Amino acid sequence: MTGTELLKRLPRGNPKMMKSLVMVTDRPNLQNAVEALSYNANAYLMKPNNHEKLLKVIEEKLEKQREEETLKAEKLSFCEDKNLKVALKDGGENQ
């Protein structure tokens, strides 16, 4: 099974996993890269892989994931604060 075939078979239900897919291949060509990226690979590296490059890609993906989680938490906090202010302003009448 090729890496692209594996990407095709992965379930799409886990958004965190889908944002973290890195394809490492020994068949570097444009068609394979486009196909891998179309199946949600976020990076396309060639073998023999440079371990430093692979680590950098992984670190970047993890940092992006942390930033997205922080932003999501900030948005949630903002919405909760806004709802609390509305509830206090209305005296709780709309609840």
mmCIF file of N, CA and C in Angstrom:
data_model
loop_
_atom_site.group_PDB
_atom_site.id
_atom_site.type_symbol
_atom_site.label_atom_id
_atom_site.label_comp_id
_atom_site.label_asym_id
_atom_site.label_seq_id
_atom_site.Cartn_x
_atom_site.Cartn_y
_atom_site.Cartn_z
ATOM 1 N N MET A 1 0.856 -1.172 0.000
ATOM 2 C CA MET A 1 0.000 0.000 0.000
ATOM 3 C C MET A 1 0.901 1.234 0.000
ATOM 4 N N THR A 2 0.588 2.154 -0.858
ATOM 5 C CA THR A 2 1.351 3.400 -0.906
ATOM 6 C C THR A 2 0.832 4.370 0.154
ATOM 7 N N GLY A 3 1.614 5.401 0.401
ATOM 8 C CA GLY A 3 1.182 6.417 1.357
ATOM 9 C C GLY A 3 -0.087 7.118 0.913
ATOM 10 N N THR A 4 -0.205 7.351 -0.389
ATOM 11 C CA THR A 4 -1.410 7.999 -0.907
ATOM 12 C C THR A 4 -2.626 7.103 -0.727
ATOM 13 N N GLU A 5 -2.447 5.800 -0.948
ATOM 14 C CA GLU A 5 -3.559 4.869 -0.718
ATOM 15 C C GLU A 5 -3.975 4.888 0.745
ATOM 16 N N LEU A 6 -2.993 4.971 1.635
ATOM 17 C CA LEU A 6 -3.299 5.062 3.064
ATOM 18 C C LEU A 6 -4.074 6.340 3.367
ATOM 19 N N LEU A 7 -3.633 7.455 2.796
ATOM 20 C CA LEU A 7 -4.347 8.721 3.005
ATOM 21 C C LEU A 7 -5.799 8.619 2.554
ATOM 22 N N LYS A 8 -6.034 7.945 1.432
ATOM 23 C CA LYS A 8 -7.395 7.787 0.914
ATOM 24 C C LYS A 8 -8.278 7.015 1.885
ATOM 25 N N ARG A 9 -7.685 6.068 2.603
ATOM 26 C CA ARG A 9 -8.464 5.192 3.480
ATOM 27 C C ARG A 9 -8.656 5.735 4.894
ATOM 28 N N LEU A 10 -7.934 6.760 5.247
ATOM 29 C CA LEU A 10 -8.057 7.290 6.607
ATOM 30 C C LEU A 10 -9.443 7.869 6.840
ATOM 31 N N PRO A 11 -10.025 7.604 8.005
ATOM 32 C CA PRO A 11 -11.321 8.211 8.314
ATOM 33 C C PRO A 11 -11.167 9.722 8.446
ATOM 34 N N ARG A 12 -12.144 10.438 8.018
ATOM 35 C CA ARG A 12 -12.087 11.906 8.026
ATOM 36 C C ARG A 12 -12.683 12.516 9.292
ATOM 37 N N GLY A 13 -13.030 11.700 10.271
ATOM 38 C CA GLY A 13 -13.739 12.187 11.444
ATOM 39 C C GLY A 13 -12.887 12.838 12.514
ATOM 40 N N ASN A 14 -11.563 12.758 12.419
ATOM 41 C CA ASN A 14 -10.701 13.310 13.455
ATOM 42 C C ASN A 14 -9.982 14.541 12.914
ATOM 43 N N PRO A 15 -10.507 15.738 13.173
ATOM 44 C CA PRO A 15 -9.920 16.952 12.599
ATOM 45 C C PRO A 15 -8.474 17.183 13.015
ATOM 46 N N LYS A 16 -8.119 16.835 14.260
ATOM 47 C CA LYS A 16 -6.733 17.039 14.691
ATOM 48 C C LYS A 16 -5.789 16.174 13.875
ATOM 49 N N MET A 17 -6.182 14.925 13.645
ATOM 50 C CA MET A 17 -5.340 14.035 12.860
ATOM 51 C C MET A 17 -5.227 14.548 11.430
ATOM 52 N N MET A 18 -6.320 15.013 10.877
ATOM 53 C CA MET A 18 -6.313 15.454 9.488
ATOM 54 C C MET A 18 -5.453 16.700 9.290
ATOM 55 N N LYS A 19 -5.226 17.466 10.340
ATOM 56 C CA LYS A 19 -4.383 18.655 10.236
ATOM 57 C C LYS A 19 -2.913 18.336 10.427
ATOM 58 N N SER A 20 -2.591 17.082 10.737
ATOM 59 C CA SER A 20 -1.230 16.732 11.127
ATOM 60 C C SER A 20 -0.572 15.703 10.220
ATOM 61 N N LEU A 21 -1.115 15.467 9.050
ATOM 62 C CA LEU A 21 -0.579 14.424 8.182
ATOM 63 C C LEU A 21 0.638 14.914 7.405
ATOM 64 N N VAL A 22 1.735 14.163 7.517
ATOM 65 C CA VAL A 22 2.965 14.464 6.799
ATOM 66 C C VAL A 22 3.291 13.258 5.922
ATOM 67 N N MET A 23 3.403 13.467 4.636
ATOM 68 C CA MET A 23 3.735 12.394 3.697
ATOM 69 C C MET A 23 5.243 12.382 3.484
ATOM 70 N N VAL A 24 5.856 11.222 3.705
ATOM 71 C CA VAL A 24 7.277 11.030 3.429
ATOM 72 C C VAL A 24 7.348 9.976 2.332
ATOM 73 N N THR A 25 7.968 10.312 1.203
ATOM 74 C CA THR A 25 7.911 9.439 0.034
ATOM 75 C C THR A 25 9.271 9.197 -0.596
ATOM 76 N N ASP A 26 9.381 8.059 -1.270
ATOM 77 C CA ASP A 26 10.573 7.796 -2.076
ATOM 78 C C ASP A 26 10.261 7.974 -3.561
ATOM 79 N N ARG A 27 9.057 8.457 -3.858
ATOM 80 C CA ARG A 27 8.637 8.720 -5.241
ATOM 81 C C ARG A 27 8.286 10.198 -5.409
ATOM 82 N N PRO A 28 9.291 11.042 -5.319
ATOM 83 C CA PRO A 28 9.007 12.479 -5.392
ATOM 84 C C PRO A 28 8.726 12.936 -6.821
ATOM 85 N N ASN A 29 7.481 13.199 -7.083
ATOM 86 C CA ASN A 29 7.131 13.826 -8.355
ATOM 87 C C ASN A 29 5.890 14.674 -8.130
ATOM 88 N N LEU A 30 5.663 15.569 -9.044
ATOM 89 C CA LEU A 30 4.584 16.541 -8.888
ATOM 90 C C LEU A 30 3.223 15.871 -8.766
ATOM 91 N N GLN A 31 2.959 14.852 -9.568
ATOM 92 C CA GLN A 31 1.659 14.184 -9.525
ATOM 93 C C GLN A 31 1.413 13.556 -8.151
ATOM 94 N N ASN A 32 2.421 12.875 -7.599
ATOM 95 C CA ASN A 32 2.263 12.280 -6.266
ATOM 96 C C ASN A 32 2.060 13.348 -5.198
ATOM 97 N N ALA A 33 2.794 14.450 -5.313
ATOM 98 C CA ALA A 33 2.656 15.528 -4.333
ATOM 99 C C ALA A 33 1.256 16.124 -4.376
ATOM 100 N N VAL A 34 0.764 16.401 -5.568
ATOM 101 C CA VAL A 34 -0.578 16.978 -5.711
ATOM 102 C C VAL A 34 -1.624 16.017 -5.170
ATOM 103 N N GLU A 35 -1.473 14.724 -5.485
ATOM 104 C CA GLU A 35 -2.439 13.737 -5.010
ATOM 105 C C GLU A 35 -2.414 13.637 -3.485
ATOM 106 N N ALA A 36 -1.215 13.594 -2.901
ATOM 107 C CA ALA A 36 -1.112 13.506 -1.441
ATOM 108 C C ALA A 36 -1.735 14.731 -0.781
ATOM 109 N N LEU A 37 -1.455 15.899 -1.319
ATOM 110 C CA LEU A 37 -2.012 17.122 -0.745
ATOM 111 C C LEU A 37 -3.525 17.178 -0.920
ATOM 112 N N SER A 38 -4.034 16.588 -2.002
ATOM 113 C CA SER A 38 -5.484 16.579 -2.205
ATOM 114 C C SER A 38 -6.187 15.656 -1.209
ATOM 115 N N TYR A 39 -5.439 14.722 -0.632
ATOM 116 C CA TYR A 39 -5.999 13.834 0.393
ATOM 117 C C TYR A 39 -5.586 14.281 1.791
ATOM 118 N N ASN A 40 -5.353 15.577 1.953
ATOM 119 C CA ASN A 40 -5.141 16.223 3.251
ATOM 120 C C ASN A 40 -3.762 16.061 3.857
ATOM 121 N N ALA A 41 -2.763 15.614 3.103
ATOM 122 C CA ALA A 41 -1.404 15.663 3.642
ATOM 123 C C ALA A 41 -1.038 17.137 3.775
ATOM 124 N N ASN A 42 -0.440 17.505 4.897
ATOM 125 C CA ASN A 42 -0.098 18.907 5.125
ATOM 126 C C ASN A 42 1.336 19.233 4.754
ATOM 127 N N ALA A 43 2.130 18.185 4.557
ATOM 128 C CA ALA A 43 3.518 18.370 4.141
ATOM 129 C C ALA A 43 3.911 17.166 3.300
ATOM 130 N N TYR A 44 4.846 17.381 2.405
ATOM 131 C CA TYR A 44 5.281 16.334 1.480
ATOM 132 C C TYR A 44 6.798 16.351 1.483
ATOM 133 N N LEU A 45 7.407 15.366 2.123
ATOM 134 C CA LEU A 45 8.863 15.291 2.236
ATOM 135 C C LEU A 45 9.385 14.100 1.454
ATOM 136 N N MET A 46 10.629 14.213 0.991
ATOM 137 C CA MET A 46 11.223 13.147 0.195
ATOM 138 C C MET A 46 12.233 12.342 1.005
ATOM 139 N N LYS A 47 12.281 11.028 0.721
ATOM 140 C CA LYS A 47 13.296 10.158 1.309
ATOM 141 C C LYS A 47 14.548 10.259 0.449
ATOM 142 N N PRO A 48 15.728 10.025 0.958
ATOM 143 C CA PRO A 48 15.950 9.853 2.395
ATOM 144 C C PRO A 48 15.672 11.168 3.090
ATOM 145 N N ASN A 49 14.896 11.073 4.138
ATOM 146 C CA ASN A 49 14.440 12.310 4.770
ATOM 147 C C ASN A 49 15.511 12.899 5.673
ATOM 148 N N ASN A 50 15.470 14.184 5.721
ATOM 149 C CA ASN A 50 16.337 14.944 6.598
ATOM 150 C C ASN A 50 15.603 15.028 7.932
ATOM 151 N N HIS A 51 16.167 14.412 8.954
ATOM 152 C CA HIS A 51 15.482 14.355 10.247
ATOM 153 C C HIS A 51 15.222 15.748 10.819
ATOM 154 N N GLU A 52 16.147 16.667 10.577
ATOM 155 C CA GLU A 52 15.947 18.031 11.070
ATOM 156 C C GLU A 52 14.748 18.681 10.380
ATOM 157 N N LYS A 53 14.616 18.455 9.082
ATOM 158 C CA LYS A 53 13.477 19.018 8.339
ATOM 159 C C LYS A 53 12.170 18.402 8.829
ATOM 160 N N LEU A 54 12.170 17.080 9.037
ATOM 161 C CA LEU A 54 10.971 16.406 9.531
ATOM 162 C C LEU A 54 10.586 16.946 10.906
ATOM 163 N N LEU A 55 11.558 17.090 11.789
ATOM 164 C CA LEU A 55 11.272 17.641 13.124
ATOM 165 C C LEU A 55 10.731 19.061 13.029
ATOM 166 N N LYS A 56 11.294 19.858 12.119
ATOM 167 C CA LYS A 56 10.817 21.232 11.952
ATOM 168 C C LYS A 56 9.361 21.247 11.497
ATOM 169 N N VAL A 57 9.021 20.385 10.541
ATOM 170 C CA VAL A 57 7.639 20.314 10.052
ATOM 171 C C VAL A 57 6.704 19.907 11.184
ATOM 172 N N ILE A 58 7.106 18.906 11.963
ATOM 173 C CA ILE A 58 6.274 18.447 13.082
ATOM 174 C C ILE A 58 6.106 19.554 14.113
ATOM 175 N N GLU A 59 7.197 20.246 14.448
ATOM 176 C CA GLU A 59 7.113 21.349 15.412
ATOM 177 C C GLU A 59 6.182 22.447 14.908
ATOM 178 N N GLU A 60 6.262 22.765 13.617
ATOM 179 C CA GLU A 60 5.383 23.794 13.050
ATOM 180 C C GLU A 60 3.921 23.372 13.137
ATOM 181 N N LYS A 61 3.645 22.100 12.845
ATOM 182 C CA LYS A 61 2.263 21.606 12.919
ATOM 183 C C LYS A 61 1.750 21.654 14.349
ATOM 184 N N LEU A 62 2.594 21.262 15.303
ATOM 185 C CA LEU A 62 2.185 21.297 16.710
ATOM 186 C C LEU A 62 1.951 22.727 17.184
ATOM 187 N N GLU A 63 2.810 23.645 16.767
ATOM 188 C CA GLU A 63 2.648 25.048 17.150
ATOM 189 C C GLU A 63 1.352 25.615 16.569
ATOM 190 N N LYS A 64 1.074 25.298 15.319
ATOM 191 C CA LYS A 64 -0.170 25.769 14.700
ATOM 192 C C LYS A 64 -1.378 25.205 15.439
ATOM 193 N N GLN A 65 -1.297 23.934 15.823
ATOM 194 C CA GLN A 65 -2.397 23.312 16.562
ATOM 195 C C GLN A 65 -2.588 24.000 17.911
ATOM 196 N N ARG A 66 -1.481 24.307 18.600
ATOM 197 C CA ARG A 66 -1.587 25.007 19.892
ATOM 198 C C ARG A 66 -2.209 26.389 19.704
ATOM 199 N N GLU A 67 -1.788 27.094 18.654
ATOM 200 C CA GLU A 67 -2.346 28.424 18.386
ATOM 201 C C GLU A 67 -3.845 28.350 18.112
ATOM 202 N N GLU A 68 -4.265 27.350 17.344
ATOM 203 C CA GLU A 68 -5.691 27.194 17.049
ATOM 204 C C GLU A 68 -6.483 26.876 18.309
ATOM 205 N N GLU A 69 -5.919 26.043 19.184
ATOM 206 C CA GLU A 69 -6.608 25.711 20.432
ATOM 207 C C GLU A 69 -6.701 26.929 21.345
ATOM 208 N N THR A 70 -5.644 27.740 21.383
ATOM 209 C CA THR A 70 -5.659 28.962 22.186
ATOM 210 C C THR A 70 -6.710 29.931 21.655
ATOM 211 N N LEU A 71 -6.749 30.104 20.340
ATOM 212 C CA LEU A 71 -7.739 30.992 19.732
ATOM 213 C C LEU A 71 -9.155 30.503 20.011
ATOM 214 N N LYS A 72 -9.361 29.202 19.920
ATOM 215 C CA LYS A 72 -10.679 28.630 20.199
ATOM 216 C C LYS A 72 -11.085 28.899 21.648
ATOM 217 N N ALA A 73 -10.143 28.729 22.576
ATOM 218 C CA ALA A 73 -10.431 28.985 23.988
ATOM 219 C C ALA A 73 -10.739 30.463 24.215
ATOM 220 N N GLU A 74 -10.001 31.346 23.539
ATOM 221 C CA GLU A 74 -10.253 32.782 23.675
ATOM 222 C C GLU A 74 -11.632 33.154 23.131
ATOM 223 N N LYS A 75 -12.003 32.574 22.005
ATOM 224 C CA LYS A 75 -13.331 32.843 21.435
ATOM 225 C C LYS A 75 -14.428 32.356 22.373
ATOM 226 N N LEU A 76 -14.236 31.178 22.944
ATOM 227 C CA LEU A 76 -15.215 30.629 23.873
ATOM 228 C C LEU A 76 -15.344 31.526 25.099
ATOM 229 N N SER A 77 -14.218 31.973 25.625
ATOM 230 C CA SER A 77 -14.234 32.853 26.788
ATOM 231 C C SER A 77 -14.949 34.164 26.459
ATOM 232 N N PHE A 78 -14.673 34.717 25.278
ATOM 233 C CA PHE A 78 -15.327 35.952 24.856
ATOM 234 C C PHE A 78 -16.836 35.760 24.778
ATOM 235 N N CYS A 79 -17.270 34.646 24.189
ATOM 236 C CA CYS A 79 -18.711 34.375 24.060
ATOM 237 C C CYS A 79 -19.359 34.206 25.428
ATOM 238 N N GLU A 80 -18.668 33.515 26.330
ATOM 239 C CA GLU A 80 -19.211 33.329 27.676
ATOM 240 C C GLU A 80 -19.334 34.668 28.391
ATOM 241 N N ASP A 81 -18.307 35.527 28.262
ATOM 242 C CA ASP A 81 -18.354 36.853 28.881
ATOM 243 C C ASP A 81 -19.498 37.683 28.300
ATOM 244 N N LYS A 82 -19.654 37.623 26.989
ATOM 245 C CA LYS A 82 -20.707 38.389 26.326
ATOM 246 C C LYS A 82 -22.085 37.907 26.783
ATOM 247 N N ASN A 83 -22.266 36.596 26.876
ATOM 248 C CA ASN A 83 -23.545 36.044 27.335
ATOM 249 C C ASN A 83 -23.830 36.438 28.777
ATOM 250 N N LEU A 84 -22.796 36.451 29.606
ATOM 251 C CA LEU A 84 -22.967 36.846 31.005
ATOM 252 C C LEU A 84 -23.385 38.313 31.088
ATOM 253 N N LYS A 85 -22.745 39.165 30.302
ATOM 254 C CA LYS A 85 -23.096 40.585 30.310
ATOM 255 C C LYS A 85 -24.544 40.795 29.865
ATOM 256 N N VAL A 86 -24.957 40.070 28.840
ATOM 257 C CA VAL A 86 -26.337 40.181 28.361
ATOM 258 C C VAL A 86 -27.296 39.712 29.442
ATOM 259 N N ALA A 87 -26.966 38.610 30.095
ATOM 260 C CA ALA A 87 -27.836 38.073 31.151
ATOM 261 C C ALA A 87 -27.930 39.051 32.313
ATOM 262 N N LEU A 88 -26.826 39.663 32.691
ATOM 263 C CA LEU A 88 -26.844 40.623 33.796
ATOM 264 C C LEU A 88 -27.617 41.883 33.413
ATOM 265 N N LYS A 89 -27.440 42.314 32.169
ATOM 266 C CA LYS A 89 -28.136 43.509 31.704
ATOM 267 C C LYS A 89 -29.649 43.282 31.673
ATOM 268 N N ASP A 90 -30.062 42.097 31.230
ATOM 269 C CA ASP A 90 -31.486 41.772 31.141
ATOM 270 C C ASP A 90 -32.059 41.352 32.484
ATOM 271 N N GLY A 91 -31.223 41.240 33.470
ATOM 272 C CA GLY A 91 -31.700 40.797 34.774
ATOM 273 C C GLY A 91 -32.112 39.337 34.772
ATOM 274 N N GLY A 92 -31.582 38.593 33.801
ATOM 275 C CA GLY A 92 -31.894 37.173 33.734
ATOM 276 C C GLY A 92 -33.267 36.878 33.174
ATOM 277 N N GLU A 93 -33.932 37.880 32.600
ATOM 278 C CA GLU A 93 -35.302 37.688 32.102
ATOM 279 C C GLU A 93 -35.376 36.757 30.900
ATOM 280 N N ASN A 94 -34.314 36.682 30.092
ATOM 281 C CA ASN A 94 -34.346 35.869 28.871
ATOM 282 C C ASN A 94 -33.913 34.430 29.105
ATOM 283 N N GLN A 95 -33.723 34.038 30.320
ATOM 284 C CA GLN A 95 -33.256 32.673 30.571
ATOM 285 C C GLN A 95 -34.383 31.776 30.951
#
